[in-house]
PDB file of C-alpha atoms in Angstrom:
ATOM      1  CA  MET R   1     -24.066  19.791  41.764  1.00 53.00           C
ATOM      2  CA  SER R   2     -27.040  19.759  39.578  1.00 55.00           C
ATOM      3  CA  PRO R   3     -28.230  16.531  37.034  1.00 57.00           C
ATOM      4  CA  GLN R   4     -26.893  18.105  34.323  1.00 62.00           C
ATOM      5  CA  ASP R   5     -23.490  18.987  35.230  1.00 59.00           C
ATOM      6  CA  PRO R   6     -20.927  17.022  33.278  1.00 58.00           C
ATOM      7  CA  THR R   7     -18.822  14.201  35.920  1.00 64.00           C
ATOM      8  CA  SER R   8     -16.158  14.411  33.645  1.00 65.00           C
ATOM      9  CA  ARG R   9     -13.936  16.517  31.134  1.00 68.00           C
ATOM     10  CA  SER R  10     -14.878  16.551  27.685  1.00 66.00           C
ATOM     11  CA  ARG R  11     -12.690  13.931  25.404  1.00 61.00           C
ATOM     12  CA  PRO R  12     -10.307  15.424  22.862  1.00 57.00           C
ATOM     13  CA  PRO R  13     -11.738  13.882  19.800  1.00 52.00           C
ATOM     14  CA  PRO R  14      -9.534  10.410  18.661  1.00 53.00           C
ATOM     15  CA  GLU R  15      -6.912  11.380  16.390  1.00 63.00           C
ATOM     16  CA  GLY R  16      -6.113   9.061  13.539  1.00 64.00           C
ATOM     17  CA  GLU R  17      -9.884   9.183  12.270  1.00 71.00           C
ATOM     18  CA  GLU R  18      -7.785   8.224   8.421  1.00 70.00           C
ATOM     19  CA  GLU R  19     -10.616   5.981   6.591  1.00 67.00           C
ATOM     20  CA  ALA R  20     -10.196   4.437   3.082  1.00 73.00           C
ATOM     21  CA  THR R  21     -13.653   4.297   2.510  1.00 70.00           C
ATOM     22  CA  SER R  22     -15.337   5.668  -0.583  1.00 72.00           C
ATOM     23  CA  VAL R  23     -13.339   8.759   0.154  1.00 74.00           C
ATOM     24  CA  LEU R  24     -10.119   8.570   0.814  1.00 74.00           C
ATOM     25  CA  ASN R  25      -9.231  10.387   4.694  1.00 74.00           C
ATOM     26  CA  LEU R  26      -5.700   9.625   5.058  1.00 74.00           C
ATOM     27  CA  GLY R  27      -4.466  12.790   7.101  1.00 76.00           C
ATOM     28  CA  GLU R  28      -1.242  13.713   7.484  1.00 79.00           C
ATOM     29  CA  PHE R  29      -1.148  10.421   5.030  1.00 76.00           C
ATOM     30  CA  GLN R  30      -3.228  11.738   1.946  1.00 79.00           C
ATOM     31  CA  ASN R  31      -0.347  12.907  -0.532  1.00 79.00           C
ATOM     32  CA  VAL R  32       2.428  10.859   0.485  1.00 83.00           C
ATOM     33  CA  ASP R  33       4.199   8.460  -1.658  1.00 87.00           C
ATOM     34  CA  GLY R  34       2.832   4.634  -0.755  1.00 89.00           C
ATOM     35  CA  LEU R  35       4.747   1.588  -1.853  1.00 93.00           C
ATOM     36  CA  THR R  36       3.552  -2.143  -3.050  1.00 96.00           C
ATOM     37  CA  LEU R  37       4.622  -4.654  -0.845  1.00 96.00           C
ATOM     38  CA  SER R  38       6.685  -5.536  -3.774  1.00 96.00           C
ATOM     39  CA  GLU R  39       8.550  -2.145  -3.672  1.00 96.00           C
ATOM     40  CA  ALA R  40       9.355  -2.016   0.043  1.00 96.00           C
ATOM     41  CA  SER R  41      10.467  -5.386   0.044  1.00 96.00           C
ATOM     42  CA  LEU R  42      13.063  -4.565  -2.872  1.00 95.00           C
ATOM     43  CA  VAL R  43      13.561  -1.393  -0.548  1.00 95.00           C
ATOM     44  CA  ILE R  44      14.736  -3.162   2.605  1.00 93.00           C
ATOM     45  CA  ASN R  45      16.828  -6.059   0.874  1.00 92.00           C
ATOM     46  CA  ALA R  46      18.594  -3.308  -0.874  1.00 93.00           C
ATOM     47  CA  VAL R  47      19.160  -1.170   1.963  1.00 90.00           C
ATOM     48  CA  LEU R  48      20.479  -4.995   3.975  1.00 89.00           C
ATOM     49  CA  ALA R  49      22.952  -5.388   1.004  1.00 90.00           C
ATOM     50  CA  LYS R  50      24.100  -2.307   0.916  1.00 90.00           C
ATOM     51  CA  ARG R  51      24.696  -2.577   4.377  1.00 85.00           C
ATOM     52  CA  THR R  52      26.218  -5.719   4.871  1.00 84.00           C
ATOM     53  CA  LYS R  53      28.417  -4.529   1.639  1.00 87.00           C
ATOM     54  CA  GLU R  54      29.825  -1.907   3.395  1.00 85.00           C
ATOM     55  CA  GLY R  55      30.293  -3.813   7.336  1.00 80.00           C
ATOM     56  CA  LYS R  56      27.962  -2.106   8.937  1.00 79.00           C
ATOM     57  CA  ASN R  57      26.934  -4.423  11.461  1.00 70.00           C
ATOM     58  CA  MET R  58      23.169  -4.804  12.216  1.00 66.00           C
ATOM     59  CA  ASN R  59      21.358  -4.705  14.663  1.00 67.00           C
ATOM     60  CA  GLN R  60      18.370  -6.472  14.306  1.00 69.00           C
ATOM     61  CA  ASN R  61      15.705  -7.140  16.404  1.00 78.00           C
ATOM     62  CA  GLU R  62      12.363 -10.153  15.402  1.00 85.00           C
ATOM     63  CA  LEU R  63      10.776  -7.015  13.448  1.00 88.00           C
ATOM     64  CA  LEU R  64      13.220  -7.340  10.565  1.00 87.00           C
ATOM     65  CA  PRO R  65      13.155 -10.851   9.852  1.00 88.00           C
ATOM     66  CA  ARG R  66       9.546 -10.843  10.714  1.00 92.00           C
ATOM     67  CA  THR R  67       8.940  -8.626   8.020  1.00 93.00           C
ATOM     68  CA  LEU R  68      11.012  -9.596   5.299  1.00 93.00           C
ATOM     69  CA  ASN R  69       9.242 -12.968   5.567  1.00 94.00           C
ATOM     70  CA  TYR R  70       5.939 -11.160   5.487  1.00 96.00           C
ATOM     71  CA  LEU R  71       7.378  -9.036   2.417  1.00 96.00           C
ATOM     72  CA  ASP R  72       8.523 -12.755   1.143  1.00 93.00           C
ATOM     73  CA  THR R  73       5.478 -14.082   1.646  1.00 94.00           C
ATOM     74  CA  PHE R  74       2.843 -11.588   0.007  1.00 94.00           C
ATOM     75  CA  ALA R  75       4.936  -9.677  -2.283  1.00 94.00           C
ATOM     76  CA  ARG R  76       3.391 -10.498  -5.902  1.00 93.00           C
ATOM     77  CA  PHE R  77       6.545  -9.270  -7.988  1.00 95.00           C
ATOM     78  CA  LYS R  78       9.669 -10.797  -7.336  1.00 91.00           C
ATOM     79  CA  LYS R  79      11.671  -9.348 -10.599  1.00 94.00           C
ATOM     80  CA  LYS R  80      12.582  -5.798 -10.442  1.00 95.00           C
ATOM     81  CA  GLU R  81      11.530  -5.473 -13.714  1.00 96.00           C
ATOM     82  CA  ASN R  82       8.693  -6.372 -13.313  1.00 96.00           C
ATOM     83  CA  VAL R  83       7.470  -4.386 -10.120  1.00 96.00           C
ATOM     84  CA  GLU R  84       8.833  -1.233 -11.783  1.00 96.00           C
ATOM     85  CA  ALA R  85       6.662  -2.368 -14.590  1.00 97.00           C
ATOM     86  CA  VAL R  86       3.474  -2.256 -12.480  1.00 97.00           C
ATOM     87  CA  GLU R  87       5.091   1.259 -11.149  1.00 96.00           C
ATOM     88  CA  ARG R  88       4.779   2.489 -14.574  1.00 97.00           C
ATOM     89  CA  LEU R  89       1.293   1.227 -15.424  1.00 97.00           C
ATOM     90  CA  LEU R  90      -0.366   2.424 -11.902  1.00 97.00           C
ATOM     91  CA  ASN R  91       1.536   5.683 -13.054  1.00 96.00           C
ATOM     92  CA  ALA R  92      -0.084   6.343 -16.085  1.00 97.00           C
ATOM     93  CA  HIS R  93      -3.263   7.066 -14.223  1.00 97.00           C
ATOM     94  CA  PRO R  94      -3.135  10.460 -12.434  1.00 95.00           C
ATOM     95  CA  GLU R  95      -6.440   9.848 -11.766  1.00 95.00           C
ATOM     96  CA  LEU R  96      -6.051   7.460  -8.578  1.00 95.00           C
ATOM     97  CA  ALA R  97      -4.669   8.066  -5.453  1.00 93.00           C
ATOM     98  CA  LYS R  98      -1.146   7.210  -4.470  1.00 93.00           C
ATOM     99  CA  PHE R  99      -2.622   5.179  -2.029  1.00 93.00           C
ATOM    100  CA  GLU R 100      -4.750   3.549  -4.336  1.00 95.00           C
ATOM    101  CA  LYS R 101      -2.146   2.910  -6.856  1.00 96.00           C
ATOM    102  CA  ALA R 102      -0.493   1.157  -3.703  1.00 95.00           C
ATOM    103  CA  GLN R 103      -3.002  -0.722  -3.259  1.00 95.00           C
ATOM    104  CA  LEU R 104      -3.854  -2.494  -6.276  1.00 97.00           C
ATOM    105  CA  GLY R 105       0.033  -3.408  -6.968  1.00 96.00           C
ATOM    106  CA  SER R 106      -0.022  -5.264  -3.399  1.00 96.00           C
ATOM    107  CA  LEU R 107      -3.438  -6.983  -4.255  1.00 95.00           C
ATOM    108  CA  CYS R 108      -3.299  -7.383  -7.450  1.00 93.00           C
ATOM    109  CA  CYS R 109      -7.320  -8.092  -7.946  1.00 96.00           C
ATOM    110  CA  GLU R 110      -8.446 -10.392 -10.505  1.00 96.00           C
ATOM    111  CA  LYS R 111     -11.689  -8.411 -11.475  1.00 98.00           C
ATOM    112  CA  ALA R 112     -12.120  -4.509 -11.569  1.00 97.00           C
ATOM    113  CA  ASP R 113     -15.202  -5.037  -9.496  1.00 96.00           C
ATOM    114  CA  GLU R 114     -13.585  -7.461  -6.735  1.00 97.00           C
ATOM    115  CA  ALA R 115     -10.708  -3.725  -6.756  1.00 97.00           C
ATOM    116  CA  LYS R 116     -13.881  -1.688  -6.570  1.00 96.00           C
ATOM    117  CA  THR R 117     -14.703  -3.683  -3.355  1.00 95.00           C
ATOM    118  CA  VAL R 118     -11.784  -4.205  -1.542  1.00 95.00           C
ATOM    119  CA  ILE R 119     -10.823  -0.511  -2.318  1.00 96.00           C
ATOM    120  CA  PRO R 120     -14.029   1.609  -2.318  1.00 94.00           C
ATOM    121  CA  SER R 121     -12.152   5.252  -3.669  1.00 93.00           C
ATOM    122  CA  LEU R 122     -11.945   3.232  -7.303  1.00 95.00           C
ATOM    123  CA  ALA R 123     -15.550   3.692  -7.497  1.00 92.00           C
ATOM    124  CA  ASP R 124     -15.835   7.272  -9.316  1.00 90.00           C
ATOM    125  CA  LYS R 125     -11.955   7.288 -10.623  1.00 94.00           C
ATOM    126  CA  ILE R 126     -11.977   5.059 -12.708  1.00 96.00           C
ATOM    127  CA  THR R 127     -14.390   2.766 -15.411  1.00 96.00           C
ATOM    128  CA  ASP R 128     -14.703  -0.677 -14.942  1.00 97.00           C
ATOM    129  CA  GLU R 129     -13.219  -1.346 -18.667  1.00 97.00           C
ATOM    130  CA  ASP R 130     -10.272   0.380 -17.305  1.00 97.00           C
ATOM    131  CA  LEU R 131      -9.634  -0.849 -14.180  1.00 97.00           C
ATOM    132  CA  GLN R 132     -10.049  -4.611 -15.355  1.00 97.00           C
ATOM    133  CA  GLU R 133      -7.289  -3.575 -18.753  1.00 97.00           C
ATOM    134  CA  LEU R 134      -5.110  -2.232 -16.136  1.00 98.00           C
ATOM    135  CA  ILE R 135      -5.943  -5.168 -14.079  1.00 97.00           C
ATOM    136  CA  ASP R 136      -4.771  -7.766 -16.708  1.00 97.00           C
ATOM    137  CA  GLU R 137      -1.699  -5.750 -17.508  1.00 97.00           C
ATOM    138  CA  ILE R 138      -0.938  -5.982 -14.023  1.00 97.00           C
ATOM    139  CA  GLY R 139      -1.647  -9.384 -14.004  1.00 95.00           C
ATOM    140  CA  LYS R 140       0.546 -10.476 -16.676  1.00 95.00           C
ATOM    141  CA  LEU R 141       3.362  -9.024 -14.773  1.00 95.00           C
ATOM    142  CA  MET R 142       2.593 -11.600 -11.635  1.00 88.00           C
ATOM    143  CA  THR R 143       5.789 -13.988 -11.218  1.00 64.00           C
ATOM    144  CA  ASP R 144       6.376 -16.870  -9.025  1.00 51.00           C
TER     145      ASP R 144
END
């Protein structure tokens, strides 16, 4: 074997090269609808309520209660009407990707520059003024 011969097989490129930087590269999730934490909370609680009403035994592992606790802690909008209003506000901006809308609805930034820092792909999609107006409207719907 010469010094240039490889000592092992070349590795395939790693899967999951997704990035949410200045350019969104979400792989197979690129155009998938995203849920805000508040929407996820509503969906999971609605499914649980339906199954309980139907008398279906829920085989719960430890993940479901932990997930519900997380969503209860971090979901910014508790009332269904407010969750729907936030969704309408976000959907009024077709220039934003579904991922960006879900992030804006979950993170609830206070300023446009903060939003563009934590969601860098917003930089060239929406003006600071329009983003601030959206953030302010979302902020009015927050509940305790």
